[in-house]
mmCIF file of N, CA and C in Angstrom:
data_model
loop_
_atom_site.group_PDB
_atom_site.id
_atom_site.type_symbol
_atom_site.label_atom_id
_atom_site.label_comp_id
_atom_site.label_asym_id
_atom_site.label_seq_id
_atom_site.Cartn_x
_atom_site.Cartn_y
_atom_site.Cartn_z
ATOM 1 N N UNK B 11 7.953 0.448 11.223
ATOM 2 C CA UNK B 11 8.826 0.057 12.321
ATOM 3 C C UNK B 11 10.206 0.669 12.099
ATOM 4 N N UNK B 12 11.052 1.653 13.237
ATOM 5 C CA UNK B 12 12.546 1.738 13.145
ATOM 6 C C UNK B 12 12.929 0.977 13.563
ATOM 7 N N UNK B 13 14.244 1.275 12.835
ATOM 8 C CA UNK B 13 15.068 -0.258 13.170
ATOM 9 C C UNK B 13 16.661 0.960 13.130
ATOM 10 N N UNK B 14 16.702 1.735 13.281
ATOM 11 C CA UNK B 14 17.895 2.301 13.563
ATOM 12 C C UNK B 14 17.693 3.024 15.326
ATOM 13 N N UNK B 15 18.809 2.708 16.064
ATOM 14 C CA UNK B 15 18.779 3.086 17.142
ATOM 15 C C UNK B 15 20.281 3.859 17.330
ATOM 16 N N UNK B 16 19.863 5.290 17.604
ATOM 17 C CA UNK B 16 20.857 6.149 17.749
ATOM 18 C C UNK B 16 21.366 6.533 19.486
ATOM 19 N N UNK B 17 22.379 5.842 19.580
ATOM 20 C CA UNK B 17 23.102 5.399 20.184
ATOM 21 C C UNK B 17 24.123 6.691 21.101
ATOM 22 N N UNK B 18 24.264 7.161 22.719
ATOM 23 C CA UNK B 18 24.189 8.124 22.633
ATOM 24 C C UNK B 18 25.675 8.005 22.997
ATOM 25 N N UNK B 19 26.427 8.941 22.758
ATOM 26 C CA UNK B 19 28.066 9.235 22.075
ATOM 27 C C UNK B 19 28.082 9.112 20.935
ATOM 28 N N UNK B 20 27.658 8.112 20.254
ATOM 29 C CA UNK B 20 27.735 8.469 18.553
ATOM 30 C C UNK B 20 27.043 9.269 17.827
ATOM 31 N N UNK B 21 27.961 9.479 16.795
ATOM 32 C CA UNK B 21 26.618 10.564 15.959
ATOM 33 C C UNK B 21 25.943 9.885 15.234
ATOM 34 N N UNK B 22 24.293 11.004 14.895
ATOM 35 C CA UNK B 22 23.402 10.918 14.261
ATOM 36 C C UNK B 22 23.763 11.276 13.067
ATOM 37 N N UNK B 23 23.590 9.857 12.096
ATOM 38 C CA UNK B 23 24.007 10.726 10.716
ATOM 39 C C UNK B 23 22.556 11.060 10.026
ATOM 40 N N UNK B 24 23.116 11.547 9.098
ATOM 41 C CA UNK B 24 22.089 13.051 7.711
ATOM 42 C C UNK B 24 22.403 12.789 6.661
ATOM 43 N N UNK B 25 21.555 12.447 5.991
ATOM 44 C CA UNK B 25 22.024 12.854 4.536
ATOM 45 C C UNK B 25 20.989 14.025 3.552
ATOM 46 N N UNK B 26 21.689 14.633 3.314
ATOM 47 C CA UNK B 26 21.065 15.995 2.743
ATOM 48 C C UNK B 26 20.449 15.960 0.882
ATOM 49 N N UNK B 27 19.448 15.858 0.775
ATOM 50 C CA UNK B 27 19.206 15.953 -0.415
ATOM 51 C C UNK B 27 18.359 17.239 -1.058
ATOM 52 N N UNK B 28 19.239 17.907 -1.949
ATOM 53 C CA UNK B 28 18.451 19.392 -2.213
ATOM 54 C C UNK B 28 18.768 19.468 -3.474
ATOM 55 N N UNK B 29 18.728 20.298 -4.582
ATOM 56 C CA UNK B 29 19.174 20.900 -5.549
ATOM 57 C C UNK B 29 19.351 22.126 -5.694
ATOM 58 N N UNK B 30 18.728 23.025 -5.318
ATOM 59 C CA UNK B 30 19.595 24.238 -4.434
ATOM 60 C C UNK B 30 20.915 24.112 -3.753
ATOM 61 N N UNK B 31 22.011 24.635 -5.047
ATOM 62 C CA UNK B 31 23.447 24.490 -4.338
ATOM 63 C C UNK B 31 23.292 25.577 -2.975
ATOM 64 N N UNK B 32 22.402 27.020 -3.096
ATOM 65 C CA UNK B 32 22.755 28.261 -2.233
ATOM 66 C C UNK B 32 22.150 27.155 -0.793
ATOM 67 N N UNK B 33 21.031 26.661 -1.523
ATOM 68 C CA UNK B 33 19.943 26.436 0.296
ATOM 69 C C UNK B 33 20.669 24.901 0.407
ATOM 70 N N UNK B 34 21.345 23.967 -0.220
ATOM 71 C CA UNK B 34 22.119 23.386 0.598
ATOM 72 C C UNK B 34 22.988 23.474 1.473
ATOM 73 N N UNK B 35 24.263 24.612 1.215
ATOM 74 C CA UNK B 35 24.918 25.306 1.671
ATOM 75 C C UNK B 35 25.008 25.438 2.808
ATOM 76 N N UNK B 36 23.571 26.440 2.954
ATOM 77 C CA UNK B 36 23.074 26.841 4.385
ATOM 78 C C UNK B 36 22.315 25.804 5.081
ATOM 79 N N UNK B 37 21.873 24.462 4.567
ATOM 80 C CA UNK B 37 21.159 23.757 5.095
ATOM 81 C C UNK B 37 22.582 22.993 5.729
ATOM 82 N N UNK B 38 23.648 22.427 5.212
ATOM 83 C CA UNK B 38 24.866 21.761 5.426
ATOM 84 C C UNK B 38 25.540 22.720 6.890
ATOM 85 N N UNK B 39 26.112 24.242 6.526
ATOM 86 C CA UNK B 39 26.048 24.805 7.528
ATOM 87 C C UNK B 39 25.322 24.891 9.181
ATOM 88 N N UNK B 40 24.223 24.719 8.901
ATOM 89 C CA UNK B 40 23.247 24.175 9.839
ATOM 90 C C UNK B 40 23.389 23.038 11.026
ATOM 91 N N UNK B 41 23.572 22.377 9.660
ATOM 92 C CA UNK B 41 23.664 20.862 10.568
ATOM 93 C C UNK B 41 25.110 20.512 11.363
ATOM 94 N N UNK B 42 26.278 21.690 11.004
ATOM 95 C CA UNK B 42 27.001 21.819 11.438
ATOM 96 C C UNK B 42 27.383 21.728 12.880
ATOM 97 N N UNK B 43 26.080 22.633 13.103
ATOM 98 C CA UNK B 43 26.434 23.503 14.462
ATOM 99 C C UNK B 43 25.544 22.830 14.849
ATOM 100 N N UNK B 44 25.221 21.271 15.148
ATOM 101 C CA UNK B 44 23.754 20.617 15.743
ATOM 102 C C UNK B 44 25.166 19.437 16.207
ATOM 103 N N UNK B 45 25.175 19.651 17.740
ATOM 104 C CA UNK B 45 26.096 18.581 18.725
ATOM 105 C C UNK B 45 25.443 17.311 18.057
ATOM 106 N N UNK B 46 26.650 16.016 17.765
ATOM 107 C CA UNK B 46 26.457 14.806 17.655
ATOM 108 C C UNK B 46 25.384 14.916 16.197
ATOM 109 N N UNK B 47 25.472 15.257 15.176
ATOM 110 C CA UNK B 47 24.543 15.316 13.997
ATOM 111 C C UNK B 47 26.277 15.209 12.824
ATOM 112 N N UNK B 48 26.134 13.907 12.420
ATOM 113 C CA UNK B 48 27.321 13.739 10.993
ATOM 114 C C UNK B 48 26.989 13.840 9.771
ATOM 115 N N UNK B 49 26.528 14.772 8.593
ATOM 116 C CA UNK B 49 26.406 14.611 7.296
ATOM 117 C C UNK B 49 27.238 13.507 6.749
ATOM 118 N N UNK B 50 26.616 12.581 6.139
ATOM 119 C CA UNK B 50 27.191 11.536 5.515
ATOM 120 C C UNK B 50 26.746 11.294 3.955
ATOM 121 N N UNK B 51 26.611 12.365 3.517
ATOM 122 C CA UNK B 51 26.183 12.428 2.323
ATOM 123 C C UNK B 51 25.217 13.708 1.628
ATOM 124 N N UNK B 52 26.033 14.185 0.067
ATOM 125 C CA UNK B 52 24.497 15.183 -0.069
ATOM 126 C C UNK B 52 24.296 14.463 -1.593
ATOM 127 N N UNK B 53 23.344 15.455 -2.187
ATOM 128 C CA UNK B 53 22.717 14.769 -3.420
ATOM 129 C C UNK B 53 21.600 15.849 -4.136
ATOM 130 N N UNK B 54 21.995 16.049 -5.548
ATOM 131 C CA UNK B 54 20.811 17.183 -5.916
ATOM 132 C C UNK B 54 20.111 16.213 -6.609
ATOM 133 N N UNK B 55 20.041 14.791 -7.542
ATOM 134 C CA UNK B 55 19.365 14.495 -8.557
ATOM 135 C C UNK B 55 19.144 13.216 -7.822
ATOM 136 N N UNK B 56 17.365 12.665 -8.577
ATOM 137 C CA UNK B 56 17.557 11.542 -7.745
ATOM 138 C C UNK B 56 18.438 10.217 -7.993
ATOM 139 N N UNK B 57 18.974 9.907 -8.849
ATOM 140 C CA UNK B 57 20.105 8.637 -8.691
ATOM 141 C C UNK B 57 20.866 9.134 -8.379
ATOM 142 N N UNK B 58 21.352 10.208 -7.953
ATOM 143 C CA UNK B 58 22.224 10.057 -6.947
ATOM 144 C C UNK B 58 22.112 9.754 -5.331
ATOM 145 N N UNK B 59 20.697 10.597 -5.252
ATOM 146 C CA UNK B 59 20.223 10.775 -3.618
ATOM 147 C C UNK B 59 19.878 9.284 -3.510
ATOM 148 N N UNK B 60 19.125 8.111 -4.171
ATOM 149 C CA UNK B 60 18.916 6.971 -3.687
ATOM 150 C C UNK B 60 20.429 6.253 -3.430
ATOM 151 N N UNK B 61 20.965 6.126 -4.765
ATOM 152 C CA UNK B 61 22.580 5.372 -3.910
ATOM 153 C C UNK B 61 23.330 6.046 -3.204
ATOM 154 N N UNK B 62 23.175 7.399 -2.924
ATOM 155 C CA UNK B 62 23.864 7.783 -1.282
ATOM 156 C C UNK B 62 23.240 7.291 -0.201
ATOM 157 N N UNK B 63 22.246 8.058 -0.217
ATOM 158 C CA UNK B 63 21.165 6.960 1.017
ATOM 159 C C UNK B 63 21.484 5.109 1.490
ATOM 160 N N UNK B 64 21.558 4.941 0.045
ATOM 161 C CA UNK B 64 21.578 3.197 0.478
ATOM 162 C C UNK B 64 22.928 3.169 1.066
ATOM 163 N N UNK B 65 24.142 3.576 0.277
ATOM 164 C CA UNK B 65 24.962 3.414 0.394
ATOM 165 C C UNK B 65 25.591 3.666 1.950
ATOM 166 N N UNK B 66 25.073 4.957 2.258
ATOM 167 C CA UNK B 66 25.692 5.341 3.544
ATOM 168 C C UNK B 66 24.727 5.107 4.883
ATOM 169 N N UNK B 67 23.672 4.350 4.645
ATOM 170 C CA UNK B 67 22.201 4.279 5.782
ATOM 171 C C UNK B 67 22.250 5.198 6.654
ATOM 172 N N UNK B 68 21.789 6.028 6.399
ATOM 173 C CA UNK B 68 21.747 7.044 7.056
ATOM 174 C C UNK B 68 20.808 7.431 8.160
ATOM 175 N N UNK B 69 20.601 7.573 9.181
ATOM 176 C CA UNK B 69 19.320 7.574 10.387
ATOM 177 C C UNK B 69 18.594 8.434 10.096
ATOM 178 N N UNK B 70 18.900 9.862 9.461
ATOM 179 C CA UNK B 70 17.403 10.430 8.789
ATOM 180 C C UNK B 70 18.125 11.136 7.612
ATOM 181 N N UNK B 71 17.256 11.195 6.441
ATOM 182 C CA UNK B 71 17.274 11.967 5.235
ATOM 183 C C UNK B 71 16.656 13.005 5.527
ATOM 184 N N UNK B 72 16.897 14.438 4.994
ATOM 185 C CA UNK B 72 16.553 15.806 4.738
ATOM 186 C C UNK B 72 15.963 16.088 3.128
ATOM 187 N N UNK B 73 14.986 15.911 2.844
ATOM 188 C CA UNK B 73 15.494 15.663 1.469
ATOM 189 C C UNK B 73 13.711 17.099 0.874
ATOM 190 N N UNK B 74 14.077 17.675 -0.011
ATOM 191 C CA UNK B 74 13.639 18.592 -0.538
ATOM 192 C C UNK B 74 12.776 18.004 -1.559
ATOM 193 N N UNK B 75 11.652 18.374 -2.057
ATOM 194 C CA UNK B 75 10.420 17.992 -3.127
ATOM 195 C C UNK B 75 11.071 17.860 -4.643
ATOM 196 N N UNK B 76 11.560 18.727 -4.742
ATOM 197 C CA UNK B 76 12.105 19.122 -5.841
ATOM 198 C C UNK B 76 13.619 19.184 -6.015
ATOM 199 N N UNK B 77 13.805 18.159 -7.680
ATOM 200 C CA UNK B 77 15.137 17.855 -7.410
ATOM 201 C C UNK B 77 15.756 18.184 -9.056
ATOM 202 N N UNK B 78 17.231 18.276 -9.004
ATOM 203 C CA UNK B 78 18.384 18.984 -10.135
ATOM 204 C C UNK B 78 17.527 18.048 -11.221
ATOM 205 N N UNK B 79 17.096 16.898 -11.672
ATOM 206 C CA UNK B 79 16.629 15.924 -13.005
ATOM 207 C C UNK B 79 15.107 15.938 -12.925
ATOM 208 N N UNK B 80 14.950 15.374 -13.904
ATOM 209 C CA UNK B 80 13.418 14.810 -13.994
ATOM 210 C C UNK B 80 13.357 13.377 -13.560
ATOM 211 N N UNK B 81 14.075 12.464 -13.115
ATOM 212 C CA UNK B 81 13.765 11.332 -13.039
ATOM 213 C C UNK B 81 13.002 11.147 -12.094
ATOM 214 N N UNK B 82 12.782 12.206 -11.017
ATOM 215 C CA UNK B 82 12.035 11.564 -9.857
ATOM 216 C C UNK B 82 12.174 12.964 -8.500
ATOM 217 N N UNK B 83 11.268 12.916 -7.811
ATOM 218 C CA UNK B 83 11.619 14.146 -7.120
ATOM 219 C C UNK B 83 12.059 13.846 -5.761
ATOM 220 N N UNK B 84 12.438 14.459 -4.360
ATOM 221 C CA UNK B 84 12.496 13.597 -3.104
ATOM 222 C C UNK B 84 11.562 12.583 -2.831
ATOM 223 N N UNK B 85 10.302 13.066 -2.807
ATOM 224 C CA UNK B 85 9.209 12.244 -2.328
ATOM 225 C C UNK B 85 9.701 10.461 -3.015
ATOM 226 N N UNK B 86 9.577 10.783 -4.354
ATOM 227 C CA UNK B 86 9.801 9.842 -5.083
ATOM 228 C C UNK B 86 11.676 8.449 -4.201
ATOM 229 N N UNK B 87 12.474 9.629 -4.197
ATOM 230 C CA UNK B 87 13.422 8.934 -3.274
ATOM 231 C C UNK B 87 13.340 8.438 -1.721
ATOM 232 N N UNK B 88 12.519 8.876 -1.478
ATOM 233 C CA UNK B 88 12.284 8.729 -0.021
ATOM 234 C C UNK B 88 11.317 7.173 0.288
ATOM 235 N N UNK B 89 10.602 7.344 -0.831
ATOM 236 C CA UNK B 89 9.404 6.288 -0.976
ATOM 237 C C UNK B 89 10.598 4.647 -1.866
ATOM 238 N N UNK B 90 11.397 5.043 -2.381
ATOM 239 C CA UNK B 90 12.733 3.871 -3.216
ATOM 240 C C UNK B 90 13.392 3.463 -2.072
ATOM 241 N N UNK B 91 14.370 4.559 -1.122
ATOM 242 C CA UNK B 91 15.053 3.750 -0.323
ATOM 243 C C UNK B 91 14.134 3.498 0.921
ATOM 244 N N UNK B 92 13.146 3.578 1.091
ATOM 245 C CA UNK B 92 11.927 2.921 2.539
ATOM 246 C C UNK B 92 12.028 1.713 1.698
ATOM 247 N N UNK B 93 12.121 1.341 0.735
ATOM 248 C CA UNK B 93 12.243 -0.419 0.483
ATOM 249 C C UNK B 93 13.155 -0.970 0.831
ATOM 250 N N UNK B 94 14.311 -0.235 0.893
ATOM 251 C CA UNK B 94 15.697 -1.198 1.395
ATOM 252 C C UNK B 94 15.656 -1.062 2.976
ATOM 253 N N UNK B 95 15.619 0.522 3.648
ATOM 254 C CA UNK B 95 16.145 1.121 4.846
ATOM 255 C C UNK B 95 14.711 1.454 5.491
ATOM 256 N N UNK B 96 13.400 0.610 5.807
ATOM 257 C CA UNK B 96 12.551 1.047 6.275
ATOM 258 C C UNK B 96 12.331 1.824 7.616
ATOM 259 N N UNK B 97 13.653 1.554 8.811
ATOM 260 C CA UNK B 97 13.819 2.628 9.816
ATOM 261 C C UNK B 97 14.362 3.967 9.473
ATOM 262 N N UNK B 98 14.694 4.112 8.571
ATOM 263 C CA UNK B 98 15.252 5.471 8.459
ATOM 264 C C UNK B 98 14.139 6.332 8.375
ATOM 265 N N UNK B 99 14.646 7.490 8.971
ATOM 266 C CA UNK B 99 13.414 8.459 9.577
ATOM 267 C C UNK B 99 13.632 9.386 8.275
ATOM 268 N N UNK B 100 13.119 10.323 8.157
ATOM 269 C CA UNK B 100 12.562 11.764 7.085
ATOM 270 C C UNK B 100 12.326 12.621 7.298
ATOM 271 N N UNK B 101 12.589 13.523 6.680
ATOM 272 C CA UNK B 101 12.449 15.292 6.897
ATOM 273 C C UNK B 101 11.915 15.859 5.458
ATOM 274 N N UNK B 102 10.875 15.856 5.323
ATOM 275 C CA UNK B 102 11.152 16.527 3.736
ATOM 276 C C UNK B 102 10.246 18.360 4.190
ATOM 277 N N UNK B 103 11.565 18.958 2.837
ATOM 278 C CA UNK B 103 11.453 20.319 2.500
ATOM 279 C C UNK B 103 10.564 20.767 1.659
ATOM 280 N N UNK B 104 9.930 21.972 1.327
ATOM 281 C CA UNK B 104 9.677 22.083 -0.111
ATOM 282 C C UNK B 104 9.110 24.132 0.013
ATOM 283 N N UNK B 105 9.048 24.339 -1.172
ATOM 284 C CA UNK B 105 8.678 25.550 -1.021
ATOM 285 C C UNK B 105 7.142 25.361 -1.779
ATOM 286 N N UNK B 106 6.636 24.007 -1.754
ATOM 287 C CA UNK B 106 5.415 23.649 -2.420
ATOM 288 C C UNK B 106 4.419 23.330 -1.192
ATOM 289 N N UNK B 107 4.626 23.860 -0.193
ATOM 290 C CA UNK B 107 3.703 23.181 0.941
ATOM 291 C C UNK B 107 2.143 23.205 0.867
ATOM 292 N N UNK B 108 1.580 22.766 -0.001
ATOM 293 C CA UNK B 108 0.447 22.103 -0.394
ATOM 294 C C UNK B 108 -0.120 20.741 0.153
ATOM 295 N N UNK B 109 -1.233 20.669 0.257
ATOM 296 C CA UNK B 109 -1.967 19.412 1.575
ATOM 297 C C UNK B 109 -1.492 18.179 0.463
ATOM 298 N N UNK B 110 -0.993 18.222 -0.997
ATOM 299 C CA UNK B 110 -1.011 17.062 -1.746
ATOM 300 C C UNK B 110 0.346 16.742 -1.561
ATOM 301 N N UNK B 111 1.205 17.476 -1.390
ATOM 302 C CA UNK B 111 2.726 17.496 -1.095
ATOM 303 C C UNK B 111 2.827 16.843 0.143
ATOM 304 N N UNK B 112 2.006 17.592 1.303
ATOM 305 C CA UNK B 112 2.756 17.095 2.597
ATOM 306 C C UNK B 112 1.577 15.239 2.735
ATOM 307 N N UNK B 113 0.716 15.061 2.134
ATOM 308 C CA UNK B 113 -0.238 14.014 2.195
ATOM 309 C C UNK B 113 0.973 12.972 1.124
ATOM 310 N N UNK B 114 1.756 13.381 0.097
ATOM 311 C CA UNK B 114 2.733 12.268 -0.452
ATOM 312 C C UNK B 114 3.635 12.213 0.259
ATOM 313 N N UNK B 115 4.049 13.198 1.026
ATOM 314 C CA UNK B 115 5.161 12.958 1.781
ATOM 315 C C UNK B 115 5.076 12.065 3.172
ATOM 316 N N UNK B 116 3.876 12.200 3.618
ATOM 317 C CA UNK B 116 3.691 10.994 4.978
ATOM 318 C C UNK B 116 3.537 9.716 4.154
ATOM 319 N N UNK B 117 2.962 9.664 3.039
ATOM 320 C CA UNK B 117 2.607 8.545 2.352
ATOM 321 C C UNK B 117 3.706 7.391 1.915
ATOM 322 N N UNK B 118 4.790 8.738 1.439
ATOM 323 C CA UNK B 118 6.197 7.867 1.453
ATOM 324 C C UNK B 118 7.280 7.306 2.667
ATOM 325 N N UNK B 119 6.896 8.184 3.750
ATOM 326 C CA UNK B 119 7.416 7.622 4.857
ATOM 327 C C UNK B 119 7.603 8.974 5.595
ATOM 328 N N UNK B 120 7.942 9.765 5.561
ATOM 329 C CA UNK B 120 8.029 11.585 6.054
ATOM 330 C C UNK B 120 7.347 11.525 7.193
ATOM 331 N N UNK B 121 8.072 12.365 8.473
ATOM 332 C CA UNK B 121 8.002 12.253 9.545
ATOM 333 C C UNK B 121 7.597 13.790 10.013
ATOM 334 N N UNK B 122 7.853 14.473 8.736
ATOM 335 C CA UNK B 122 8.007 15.840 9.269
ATOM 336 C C UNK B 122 7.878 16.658 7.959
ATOM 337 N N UNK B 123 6.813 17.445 7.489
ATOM 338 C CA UNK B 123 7.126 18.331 6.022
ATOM 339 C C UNK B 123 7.344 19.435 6.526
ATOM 340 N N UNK B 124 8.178 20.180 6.204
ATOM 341 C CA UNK B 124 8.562 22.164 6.517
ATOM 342 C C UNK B 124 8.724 22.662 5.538
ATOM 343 N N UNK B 125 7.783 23.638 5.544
ATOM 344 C CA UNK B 125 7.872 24.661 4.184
ATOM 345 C C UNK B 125 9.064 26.153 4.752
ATOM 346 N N UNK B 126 9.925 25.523 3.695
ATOM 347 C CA UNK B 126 10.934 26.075 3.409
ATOM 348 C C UNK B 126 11.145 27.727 4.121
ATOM 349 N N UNK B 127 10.031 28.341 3.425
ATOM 350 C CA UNK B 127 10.113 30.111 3.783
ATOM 351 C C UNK B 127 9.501 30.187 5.427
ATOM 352 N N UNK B 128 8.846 29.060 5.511
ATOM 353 C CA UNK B 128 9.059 29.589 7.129
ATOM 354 C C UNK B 128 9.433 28.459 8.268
ATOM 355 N N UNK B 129 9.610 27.263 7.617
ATOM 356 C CA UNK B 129 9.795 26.171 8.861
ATOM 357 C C UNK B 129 11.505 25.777 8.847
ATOM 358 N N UNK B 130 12.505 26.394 7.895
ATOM 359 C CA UNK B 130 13.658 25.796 7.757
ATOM 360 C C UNK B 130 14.489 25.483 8.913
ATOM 361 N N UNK B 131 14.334 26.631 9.605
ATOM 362 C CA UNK B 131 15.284 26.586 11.016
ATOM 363 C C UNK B 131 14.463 25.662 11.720
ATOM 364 N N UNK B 132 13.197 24.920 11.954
ATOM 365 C CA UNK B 132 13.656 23.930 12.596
ATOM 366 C C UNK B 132 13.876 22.915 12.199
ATOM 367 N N UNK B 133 14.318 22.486 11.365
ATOM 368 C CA UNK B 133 15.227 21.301 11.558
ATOM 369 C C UNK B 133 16.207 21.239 12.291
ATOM 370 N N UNK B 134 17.323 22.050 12.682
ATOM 371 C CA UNK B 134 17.777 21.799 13.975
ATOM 372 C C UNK B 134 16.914 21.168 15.380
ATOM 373 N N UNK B 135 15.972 21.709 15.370
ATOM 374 C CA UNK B 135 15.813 21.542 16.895
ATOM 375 C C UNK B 135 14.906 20.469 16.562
ATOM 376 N N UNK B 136 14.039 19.841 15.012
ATOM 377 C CA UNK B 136 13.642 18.571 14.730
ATOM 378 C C UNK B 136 14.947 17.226 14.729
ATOM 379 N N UNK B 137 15.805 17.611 14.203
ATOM 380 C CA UNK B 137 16.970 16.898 15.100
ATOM 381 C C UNK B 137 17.345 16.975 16.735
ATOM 382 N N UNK B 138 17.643 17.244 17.171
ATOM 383 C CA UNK B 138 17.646 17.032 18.268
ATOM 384 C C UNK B 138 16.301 16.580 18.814
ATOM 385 N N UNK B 139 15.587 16.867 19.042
ATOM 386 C CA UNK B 139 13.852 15.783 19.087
ATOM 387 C C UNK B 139 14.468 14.681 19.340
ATOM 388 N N UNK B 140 14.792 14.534 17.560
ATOM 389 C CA UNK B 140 14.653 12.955 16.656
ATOM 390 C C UNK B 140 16.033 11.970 18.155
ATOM 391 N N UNK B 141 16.966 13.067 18.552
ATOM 392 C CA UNK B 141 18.263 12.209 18.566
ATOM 393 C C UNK B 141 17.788 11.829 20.605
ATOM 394 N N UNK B 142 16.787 12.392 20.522
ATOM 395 C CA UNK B 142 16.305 12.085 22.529
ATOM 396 C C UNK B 142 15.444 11.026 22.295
ATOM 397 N N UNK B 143 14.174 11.356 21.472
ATOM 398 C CA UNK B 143 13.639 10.161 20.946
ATOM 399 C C UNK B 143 14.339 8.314 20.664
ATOM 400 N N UNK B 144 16.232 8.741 19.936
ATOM 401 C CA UNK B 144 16.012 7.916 19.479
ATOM 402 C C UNK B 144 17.357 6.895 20.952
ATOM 403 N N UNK B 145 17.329 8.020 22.160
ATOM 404 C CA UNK B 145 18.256 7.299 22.528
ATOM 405 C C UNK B 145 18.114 6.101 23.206
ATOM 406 N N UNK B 146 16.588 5.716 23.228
ATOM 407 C CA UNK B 146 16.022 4.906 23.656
ATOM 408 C C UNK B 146 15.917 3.792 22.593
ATOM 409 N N UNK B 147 15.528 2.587 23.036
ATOM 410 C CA UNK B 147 15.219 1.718 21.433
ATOM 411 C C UNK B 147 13.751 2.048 21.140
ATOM 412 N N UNK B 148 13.718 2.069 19.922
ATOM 413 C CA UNK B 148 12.245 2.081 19.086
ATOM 414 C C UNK B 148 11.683 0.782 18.607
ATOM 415 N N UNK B 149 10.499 1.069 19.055
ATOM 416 C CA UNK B 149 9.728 -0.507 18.501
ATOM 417 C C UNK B 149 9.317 -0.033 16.672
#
């Protein structure tokens, strides 16, 4: 069930989780140029990416397979804060796009897996989707 309703004049916030400083960069850049879309947070390791997430509730995470530590990878964060923030929607990245990757990633809550070398650019226009979708309320 969502429970975040994006509200239309306000922005849609993001929070970006990668460990790739270069492909954050360009992923941050990105989201730039996407009308009504607010980064409210990034994160390469996962204690950091879970208490940004909580911290800032963010309406969807971006968050990449593979992360700066060993403690845990996106999937792994994505599946921690769905216990606190169960409407928050998901995007996960990876350059691992394997049926076991994108099968943990719906498993944890993932709305959307894109392999990196060829699906990156849309996430823009998977945002915007997400922000028509959400100007309505969600059951």
């Amino acid at each position: 069930m969502n429970t975040y309703n994006y509200m239309a004049g306000a922005d849609m916030k993001v929070f970006v989780v990668e460990d790739s400083a270069a492909v954050r960069e360009r992923l941050l850049e990105m989201l730039q140029e996407v009308e009504d879309v607010e980064v409210v947070g990034e994160a390469e390791a996962f204690d950091a990416a879970v208490a940004g997430i909580i911290r800032t509730r963010p309406d969807v995470a971006v968050l990449d397979i593979k992360l700066a530590d060993e403690r845990g990878s996106g999937i792994d964060v994505l599946a921690e804060v769905k216990k606190v923030l169960p409407g928050m929607r998901a995007i996960v990245l990876s350059n691992y796009a394997t049926p076991q990757h994108m099968k943990a990633s719906a498993d944890a809550g993932a709305e959307f897996f894109l392999d990196k070398s060829a699906d990156f650019e849309r996430i823009a226009e998977i945002l915007e989707q997400m922000k028509g979708e959400c100007s309505a309320p969600r059951a």
